[in-house]
Amino acid sequence: HVQLQQSGPGLVKPSQTLSLTCSISGDSVSNNRVVWHWIRQSPSRGLEWLGRTYYRSNWYNDSALSVKSRMSINPDTSNNQLSLHLNSVTPEDTAVYYCVRESVRSSGTNWFDSWGQGTLVTVSS
Amino acid sequence: DIVMTQTPLSLSVTPGQPASISCKSSQSLLYSDGRTYLYWYLQKAGQSPQLLMYEVSSRFSGVPDRFSGSGSGTDFTLKISRVEAEDVAVYYCMQGLHLPLTFGQGTKLEIE
């Protein structure tokens, strides 16, 4: 049974970097049948996909254009974790951030089957 | 980006009565592999979203059979045959075909 435990500060000052960690238990961040995502949720923007990373002999990443220049998603295989870094934040980045596992079945079916508990990050001075 | 449009944005239903939520995508979600990448999630108050349906009409493990999904191409529907108090939540459709993955605005289901 996979568990995703998120951690990180709940308050970030404008122009600084938002950093969150997702600790994975019950699975491996390097599992080649899984994709790891970050999604955020705010009243103004709803559920917004930010990006993903996955391992298929090499590491691959994709990001939403809206945050691509400011964001990185990094796997930490030593600690079996996933991190999100979003720099130059503004109040518009205030949201609940989720790490999410997408399982890719051998049949070709895939789904988001595990979500972290969510971390409310407020951008304010 | 594919735009997902849900209607209604809220509905109030008497327990035991049916409920229906529509989701329309701005592009077809049918892929060349024959699968249609439309998902439904629900989010209860204070919780993370959880998967209800995948590929339009397949119920995820543990989802009661009073939930059903239908549709094709760009028009999809989630139906609850008999609403129960535990179904109070916000329901989201999501397309998984093209990046960026996108969600509908959400439909808030309340009990009358």
CSV table of C-alpha atoms in Angstrom, one decimal, chain A residues 7 9 17 20 23 27 30 42 48 53-54 58 65 72 82 84-87 95 100 103 106-107 122:
chain,number,residue,atom,x,y,z
A,7,SER,CA,6.5,18.1,3.9
A,9,PRO,CA,7.0,25.2,4.7
A,17,THR,CA,11.6,29.6,-3.7
A,20,LEU,CA,8.3,20.7,-1.1
A,23,SER,CA,8.4,10.9,0.8
A,27,ASP,CA,6.8,2.0,-3.9
A,30,SER,CA,12.5,4.7,-9.7
A,42,SER,CA,-6.5,27.0,-5.5
A,48,GLU,CA,-3.8,22.6,-12.0
A,53,THR,CA,8.9,12.9,-13.7
A,54,TYR,CA,9.4,9.3,-14.5
A,58,ASN,CA,16.7,7.4,-17.9
A,65,LEU,CA,4.3,25.9,-19.8
A,72,SER,CA,11.9,21.7,-11.2
A,82,LEU,CA,10.3,13.5,-4.9
A,84,LEU,CA,9.2,20.3,-6.1
A,85,HIS,CA,11.0,23.6,-6.4
A,86,LEU,CA,9.2,26.7,-7.7
A,87,ASN,CA,11.2,29.9,-7.7
A,95,ALA,CA,-2.3,26.9,-3.3
A,100,VAL,CA,0.5,12.2,-7.0
A,103,SER,CA,0.3,3.8,-12.1
A,106,SER,CA,0.8,-3.7,-18.1
A,107,SER,CA,-2.6,-3.6,-20.0
A,122,THR,CA,0.8,30.7,1.2
